[in-house]
C-alpha positions as a printed Julia matrix, in Angstrom:
88×3 Matrix{Float64}:
 104.74   70.27   32.31
 107.92   69.89   34.91
 108.75   73.21   34.07
 105.53   75.11   35.18
 105.67   72.9    38.09
 108.85   74.1    39.32
 107.87   77.82   38.65
 105.3    77.47   40.48
 106.98   75.86   43.19
 109.29   78.94   43.22
 106.32   81.51   43.69
 104.75   79.47   46.48
 108.28   79.65   48.05
 108.2    83.32   46.82
 104.74   83.73   48.39
 105.61   81.9    52.24
 108.81   84.51   52.36
 106.71   87.51   51.36
 103.74   86.49   53.86
 106.56   85.58   56.44
 108.67   89.32   55.81
 104.34   90.69   56.27
 104.05   89.19   59.85
 107.62   90.3    60.85
 106.89   93.77   59.34
 103.5    94.05   61.2
 105.07   92.72   64.61
 107.86   95.75   64.17
 105.4    98.05   62.78
 103.63   96.82   66.54
 106.43   97.27   68.22
 107.27  100.65   67.13
 103.78  101.89   67.34
 104.04  100.84   71.33
 107.81  102.66   71.75
 105.76  105.65   70.28
 103.41  105.31   72.84
 105.9   105.32   75.61
 107.68  108.22   74.35
 104.02  110.31   73.86
 104.05  109.27   77.88
 107.68  110.21   78.89
 107.49  113.71   76.86
 104.07  114.37   78.53
 105.76  113.2    81.88
 108.83  115.53   81.09
 106.77  118.57   80.15
 105.0   118.25   83.31
 108.31  118.13   85.64
 109.78  121.35   83.41
 106.44  122.89   84.32
 106.54  122.01   88.02
 110.43  122.71   88.31
 109.75  126.34   86.37
 107.23  127.1    89.06
 109.21  126.23   91.63
 112.09  128.24   90.59
 109.86  131.22   90.29
 108.31  130.7    93.82
 111.91  130.35   94.85
 112.69  133.86   93.12
 109.93  135.47   95.19
 111.04  133.79   98.76
 114.81  135.04   97.7
 113.88  138.56   97.33
 111.34  138.68  100.29
 114.35  137.0   102.38
 116.41  140.25  101.24
 113.45  142.4   101.94
 113.8   141.44  105.29
 117.14  141.48  106.12
 117.06  145.18  104.35
 114.37  145.56  107.21
 116.1   143.98  109.86
 119.37  146.04  109.24
 117.34  149.33  109.28
 115.78  148.47  112.17
 118.97  147.47  113.86
 120.31  150.97  112.49
 117.95  152.86  114.21
 118.11  151.22  117.54
 121.6   151.37  117.38
 121.41  155.66  117.1
 118.85  155.75  119.37
 121.12  154.12  121.65
 123.87  156.48  121.1
 121.85  159.61  121.24
 120.44  158.18  125.28
């Protein structure tokens, strides 16, 4: 009977250890889930920032094209004025 009691105590210890490990694994799983949610939020934020940056880049390119067009028009007007001044 003493042998049975020793085995029973060992199994009780093993059960306790497994229960503790189960609790630790649950805590780890909860922590990982929180991190996963934070990473999802960060991914969404990064995507929004990327889209805004892309829109700004497109707007900047359009603005540069307009500025170049205005410079060309200004140069043409300056040339016309200078040729008119030379003729008169």
